[in-house]
Amino acid sequence: MSVDPKGPVLIEGPVEMVLEDGTVARSDRFMVAVCTCRRSRTYPWCDTSHRRRERAAQPPENQPPENRTP
């Protein structure tokens, strides 16, 4: 098992988990990423929703328009 403080818990598979509501989630993969942030749309499996989304930097306002990147 591997724990990333900013990401999922990685567990060697196959994995069977009993969720809070009693349902069972199964994965036959050789390595399973289990979500710890609860942002995943595929919870309990990680879909990388924990990653910070950053917007592209805007060009400085004092830069001439012909040198701006689209």
C-alpha atoms as one frame of an Amber mdcrd trajectory, in Angstrom:
protein
   0.000   0.000   0.000   1.200   3.530  -0.777  -0.221   6.770   0.628   0.251
  10.124  -1.110  -0.673  12.996   1.262  -2.105  14.990  -1.672  -3.658  12.108
  -3.535  -5.147   8.630  -3.384  -4.175   5.520  -1.484  -2.651   2.966  -3.859
  -3.453  -0.653  -3.049  -2.353  -3.788  -4.869  -5.423  -5.389  -6.391  -7.769
  -7.012  -6.827  -9.696  -5.052  -4.187 -13.138  -5.414  -2.616 -14.440  -2.583
  -0.415 -17.610  -2.357   1.650 -18.885   1.238   1.558 -20.703   3.122   4.332
 -24.108   2.260   2.860 -23.250  -1.451   2.734 -22.699  -1.681  -1.020 -19.631
  -3.523  -2.229 -17.204  -1.951  -4.720 -14.837  -4.311  -6.555 -11.837  -3.755
  -8.804  -9.828  -6.446 -10.565  -6.970  -4.116 -11.506  -3.419  -4.962 -10.398
  -3.109  -1.520  -8.708  -6.115   0.394  -7.379  -6.222   4.114  -6.511  -8.702
   4.682  -3.675 -10.040   8.232  -3.322  -9.372   9.984  -0.015 -10.699  13.469
  -0.886 -14.253  12.357  -1.833 -14.217  14.598  -4.945 -14.099  11.647  -7.323
 -17.089  11.025  -9.585 -16.170   7.340  -9.479 -15.866   7.143  -5.668 -14.434
   5.076  -4.005 -12.009   4.921  -6.942  -9.823   7.943  -7.671 -10.410   9.856
 -10.924  -7.714  12.517 -10.181 -10.280  15.106  -9.056  -7.897  15.944  -6.191
  -5.490  17.607  -8.618  -5.484  21.376  -8.501  -6.881  22.923 -11.668  -4.923
  26.017 -12.722  -5.862  28.472 -15.427  -3.312  29.590 -17.999  -1.580  32.841
 -17.024  -2.992  35.972 -18.645  -0.524  38.235 -20.536   0.408  41.474 -18.750
  -1.864  44.402 -19.607   1.072  46.685 -20.540   2.274  44.297 -23.268   1.510
  45.452 -26.862  -1.364  43.461 -28.494   0.796  42.076 -31.347   3.041  40.323
 -28.794   0.202  38.746 -26.829  -0.398  35.060 -27.268  -3.946  34.013 -28.130
